[in-house]
């Protein structure tokens, strides 16, 4: 009888250890969303970031209190940053080039701040890179802007995150994470020099 009880106890303990091991192993497995997330390639402004499927180069960053679409006949409706949130428009001018297939700029395009906040590029203008015009053909650089409405207090060490893909599926698409190099002193300078209204020209080939 004693041997039987010992064997049953050992079996129970072994089963519990096996169950605990299975639970631990499952917790260690990455989530499906993490496994299939866009593949990020990192770099800095004013250098070409090679994201394998495309390249991205941040040419300049401007601040403005209002932005609008522009064309040969002038500018459209000015969209003013929310004064209640002490917001400002951050306009990032980028050259993007697809490498071997026609791509479209992925959604969302984000401006991620150093304190963990992320702001999506506006879709209220038709001339920005994330609008319909944001198609990238192989070997043909396209130059245009992304515009982000950001509370001034959140503008801490921002990074542009932009992806490009062939279809609607964003899984395993290429992504460029471009550190903009905006320290507190430069943010202050850009804020002080911010235009009352900035016209966003249509995306063009370079």
Tab-separated table of C-alpha atoms in Angstrom:
chain	number	residue	atom	x	y	z
A	1	UNK	CA	0.000	0.000	0.000
A	2	UNK	CA	2.797	2.394	0.922
A	3	UNK	CA	4.550	1.826	-2.427
A	4	UNK	CA	1.278	2.470	-4.265
A	5	UNK	CA	0.774	5.792	-2.446
A	6	UNK	CA	4.372	6.810	-3.210
A	7	UNK	CA	3.923	6.010	-6.892
A	8	UNK	CA	0.646	7.960	-7.036
A	9	UNK	CA	2.238	10.926	-5.297
A	10	UNK	CA	5.214	10.856	-7.663
A	11	UNK	CA	2.863	10.666	-10.664
A	12	UNK	CA	0.841	13.617	-9.368
A	13	UNK	CA	3.961	15.698	-8.745
A	14	UNK	CA	5.311	14.811	-12.192
A	15	UNK	CA	2.029	15.781	-13.824
A	16	UNK	CA	1.999	19.119	-12.004
A	17	UNK	CA	5.592	19.811	-13.060
A	18	UNK	CA	4.772	18.907	-16.662
A	19	UNK	CA	1.706	21.181	-16.612
A	20	UNK	CA	3.748	24.015	-15.140
A	21	UNK	CA	6.374	23.524	-17.854
A	22	UNK	CA	3.729	23.661	-20.600
A	23	UNK	CA	2.216	26.842	-19.155
A	24	UNK	CA	5.663	28.462	-18.875
A	25	UNK	CA	6.584	27.471	-22.433
A	26	UNK	CA	3.323	28.938	-23.776
A	27	UNK	CA	3.964	32.195	-21.964
A	28	UNK	CA	7.431	32.411	-23.510
A	29	UNK	CA	6.112	32.022	-27.070
A	30	UNK	CA	5.778	35.387	-28.859
A	31	UNK	CA	2.286	36.485	-29.825
A	32	UNK	CA	1.245	36.048	-33.465
A	33	UNK	CA	1.041	39.842	-33.845
A	34	UNK	CA	4.648	40.162	-32.671
A	35	UNK	CA	5.919	37.444	-35.021
A	36	UNK	CA	4.227	39.019	-38.059
A	37	UNK	CA	4.821	42.695	-37.151
A	38	UNK	CA	6.539	44.941	-39.734
A	39	UNK	CA	10.307	44.442	-39.827
A	40	UNK	CA	11.932	47.684	-38.684
A	41	UNK	CA	15.196	49.153	-39.988
A	42	UNK	CA	16.548	52.086	-37.989
A	43	UNK	CA	18.460	55.204	-38.935
A	44	UNK	CA	18.685	58.961	-38.508
A	45	UNK	CA	17.464	62.031	-40.365
A	46	UNK	CA	19.535	63.187	-43.360
A	47	UNK	CA	20.810	59.665	-43.988
A	48	UNK	CA	19.263	57.043	-46.245
A	49	UNK	CA	17.600	54.280	-44.248
A	50	UNK	CA	17.577	51.026	-46.218
A	51	UNK	CA	14.466	49.034	-45.262
A	52	UNK	CA	15.205	46.375	-47.918
A	53	UNK	CA	11.891	46.821	-49.789
A	54	UNK	CA	12.331	50.597	-49.910
A	55	UNK	CA	14.609	53.405	-48.776
A	56	UNK	CA	13.641	56.512	-46.823
A	57	UNK	CA	15.543	59.718	-46.225
A	58	UNK	CA	14.185	62.513	-44.021
A	59	UNK	CA	15.205	65.741	-45.784
A	60	UNK	CA	13.846	68.355	-43.385
A	61	UNK	CA	11.387	68.976	-40.546
A	62	UNK	CA	9.204	72.066	-40.231
A	63	UNK	CA	6.754	73.273	-37.596
A	64	UNK	CA	3.580	75.217	-38.386
A	65	UNK	CA	0.452	76.440	-36.637
A	66	UNK	CA	-1.649	75.635	-39.704
A	67	UNK	CA	-1.268	73.497	-42.848
A	68	UNK	CA	-3.082	73.251	-46.156
A	69	UNK	CA	-2.943	71.519	-49.532
A	70	UNK	CA	-1.361	73.545	-52.296
A	71	UNK	CA	-1.222	73.495	-56.080
A	72	UNK	CA	-0.443	75.860	-58.912
A	73	UNK	CA	-3.485	77.987	-58.128
A	74	UNK	CA	-2.715	78.587	-54.454
A	75	UNK	CA	-3.628	76.890	-51.174
A	76	UNK	CA	-6.713	75.118	-49.891
A	77	UNK	CA	-8.428	75.226	-46.518
A	78	UNK	CA	-6.003	75.878	-43.670
A	79	UNK	CA	-6.226	73.335	-40.869
A	80	UNK	CA	-5.132	74.911	-37.609
A	81	UNK	CA	-3.545	72.882	-34.821
A	82	UNK	CA	-5.699	72.571	-31.715
A	83	UNK	CA	-4.876	75.583	-29.504
A	84	UNK	CA	-6.583	74.038	-26.456
A	85	UNK	CA	-3.959	71.266	-26.406
A	86	UNK	CA	-1.175	73.699	-27.317
A	87	UNK	CA	-0.643	71.526	-30.368
A	88	UNK	CA	1.560	72.240	-33.357
A	89	UNK	CA	1.936	70.676	-36.785
A	90	UNK	CA	5.153	68.737	-37.311
A	91	UNK	CA	5.765	68.373	-41.051
A	92	UNK	CA	8.370	65.787	-42.038
A	93	UNK	CA	9.632	65.939	-45.636
A	94	UNK	CA	10.847	62.565	-46.913
A	95	UNK	CA	12.253	60.992	-50.059
A	96	UNK	CA	11.115	57.373	-50.463
A	97	UNK	CA	12.096	54.883	-53.165
A	98	UNK	CA	10.821	51.339	-53.725
A	99	UNK	CA	13.586	48.879	-54.540
A	100	UNK	CA	12.086	46.026	-56.589
A	101	UNK	CA	8.270	46.268	-56.652
A	102	UNK	CA	5.540	48.889	-56.660
A	103	UNK	CA	4.580	49.662	-53.062
A	104	UNK	CA	2.117	51.867	-51.247
A	105	UNK	CA	2.862	53.752	-48.049
A	106	UNK	CA	1.411	51.772	-45.158
A	107	UNK	CA	-1.143	52.981	-42.640
A	108	UNK	CA	-0.642	54.235	-40.022
A	109	UNK	CA	2.444	56.410	-40.373
A	110	UNK	CA	3.468	57.365	-36.853
A	111	UNK	CA	5.485	59.981	-35.050
A	112	UNK	CA	6.601	58.228	-31.876
A	113	UNK	CA	7.901	60.357	-29.020
A	114	UNK	CA	10.590	59.479	-26.543
A	115	UNK	CA	8.103	59.362	-23.680
A	116	UNK	CA	6.049	56.590	-25.272
A	117	UNK	CA	3.311	58.475	-27.144
A	118	UNK	CA	2.557	57.958	-30.841
A	119	UNK	CA	0.676	60.251	-33.231
A	120	UNK	CA	-0.679	59.190	-36.631
A	121	UNK	CA	-0.042	61.271	-39.733
A	122	UNK	CA	-3.085	63.294	-40.710
A	123	UNK	CA	-5.300	61.923	-43.474
A	124	UNK	CA	-7.177	65.214	-43.873
A	125	UNK	CA	-4.940	66.454	-46.695
A	126	UNK	CA	-4.703	65.003	-50.187
A	127	UNK	CA	-1.096	66.027	-50.930
A	128	UNK	CA	0.677	64.089	-48.184
A	129	UNK	CA	2.716	60.923	-48.751
A	130	UNK	CA	0.173	58.763	-46.902
A	131	UNK	CA	-2.639	59.903	-49.202
A	132	UNK	CA	-3.477	58.155	-52.498
A	133	UNK	CA	-0.438	59.775	-54.106
A	134	UNK	CA	1.893	57.801	-51.831
A	135	UNK	CA	2.613	55.094	-54.396
A	136	UNK	CA	6.247	54.096	-54.779
A	137	UNK	CA	7.583	52.726	-58.063
A	138	UNK	CA	10.918	50.844	-58.186
A	139	UNK	CA	13.930	53.088	-58.638
A	140	UNK	CA	11.887	56.326	-58.868
A	141	UNK	CA	12.377	58.530	-55.769
A	142	UNK	CA	9.275	60.337	-54.540
A	143	UNK	CA	9.468	63.416	-52.355
A	144	UNK	CA	6.669	64.613	-50.124
A	145	UNK	CA	5.516	65.281	-46.578
A	146	UNK	CA	3.855	63.644	-43.611
A	147	UNK	CA	2.087	65.970	-41.171
A	148	UNK	CA	1.445	65.241	-37.490
A	149	UNK	CA	-0.592	67.277	-35.013
A	150	UNK	CA	1.266	66.944	-31.707
A	151	UNK	CA	0.867	68.688	-28.334
A	152	UNK	CA	3.949	70.819	-27.813
A	153	UNK	CA	4.609	69.223	-24.413
A	154	UNK	CA	4.850	65.761	-26.048
A	155	UNK	CA	7.528	66.684	-28.564
A	156	UNK	CA	10.300	64.696	-26.916
A	157	UNK	CA	12.953	63.020	-29.083
A	158	UNK	CA	10.536	61.941	-31.877
A	159	UNK	CA	11.013	59.112	-34.374
A	160	UNK	CA	9.212	58.731	-37.709
A	161	UNK	CA	7.845	55.214	-38.300
A	162	UNK	CA	6.781	54.524	-41.885
A	163	UNK	CA	6.156	51.235	-43.682
A	164	UNK	CA	5.484	50.266	-47.293
A	165	UNK	CA	3.913	47.155	-48.769
A	166	UNK	CA	2.477	45.681	-51.958
A	167	UNK	CA	-1.054	44.968	-50.694
A	168	UNK	CA	-3.319	45.613	-47.736
A	169	UNK	CA	-1.674	43.008	-45.508
A	170	UNK	CA	0.828	44.742	-43.210
A	171	UNK	CA	2.298	41.497	-41.837
A	172	UNK	CA	6.071	41.324	-42.264
A	173	UNK	CA	6.081	44.522	-44.307
A	174	UNK	CA	9.223	46.664	-44.298
A	175	UNK	CA	9.390	49.622	-41.920
A	176	UNK	CA	11.836	52.518	-41.573
A	177	UNK	CA	12.234	54.021	-38.110
A	178	UNK	CA	13.975	57.367	-38.558
A	179	UNK	CA	15.194	59.238	-35.498
A	180	UNK	CA	14.616	62.929	-36.218
A	181	UNK	CA	17.313	64.321	-33.914
A	182	UNK	CA	14.994	66.896	-32.338
A	183	UNK	CA	16.393	67.626	-28.897
A	184	UNK	CA	14.730	70.154	-26.589
A	185	UNK	CA	16.799	73.090	-27.884
A	186	UNK	CA	15.958	72.373	-31.538
A	187	UNK	CA	12.286	71.865	-30.740
A	188	UNK	CA	12.287	75.284	-29.069
A	189	UNK	CA	13.919	76.879	-32.131
A	190	UNK	CA	11.509	75.243	-34.554
A	191	UNK	CA	8.523	76.215	-32.412
A	192	UNK	CA	9.654	79.818	-32.267
A	193	UNK	CA	10.123	79.880	-36.053
A	194	UNK	CA	6.868	78.002	-36.799
A	195	UNK	CA	4.969	79.344	-39.796
A	196	UNK	CA	1.437	80.626	-39.339
A	197	UNK	CA	0.451	78.490	-42.331
A	198	UNK	CA	2.496	75.964	-44.320
A	199	UNK	CA	1.423	74.792	-47.757
A	200	UNK	CA	1.940	71.090	-48.499
A	201	UNK	CA	2.899	70.664	-52.141
A	202	UNK	CA	1.841	67.494	-54.007
A	203	UNK	CA	4.135	64.475	-53.879
A	204	UNK	CA	6.589	64.614	-56.776
A	205	UNK	CA	9.312	62.576	-58.420
A	206	UNK	CA	12.897	63.642	-57.823
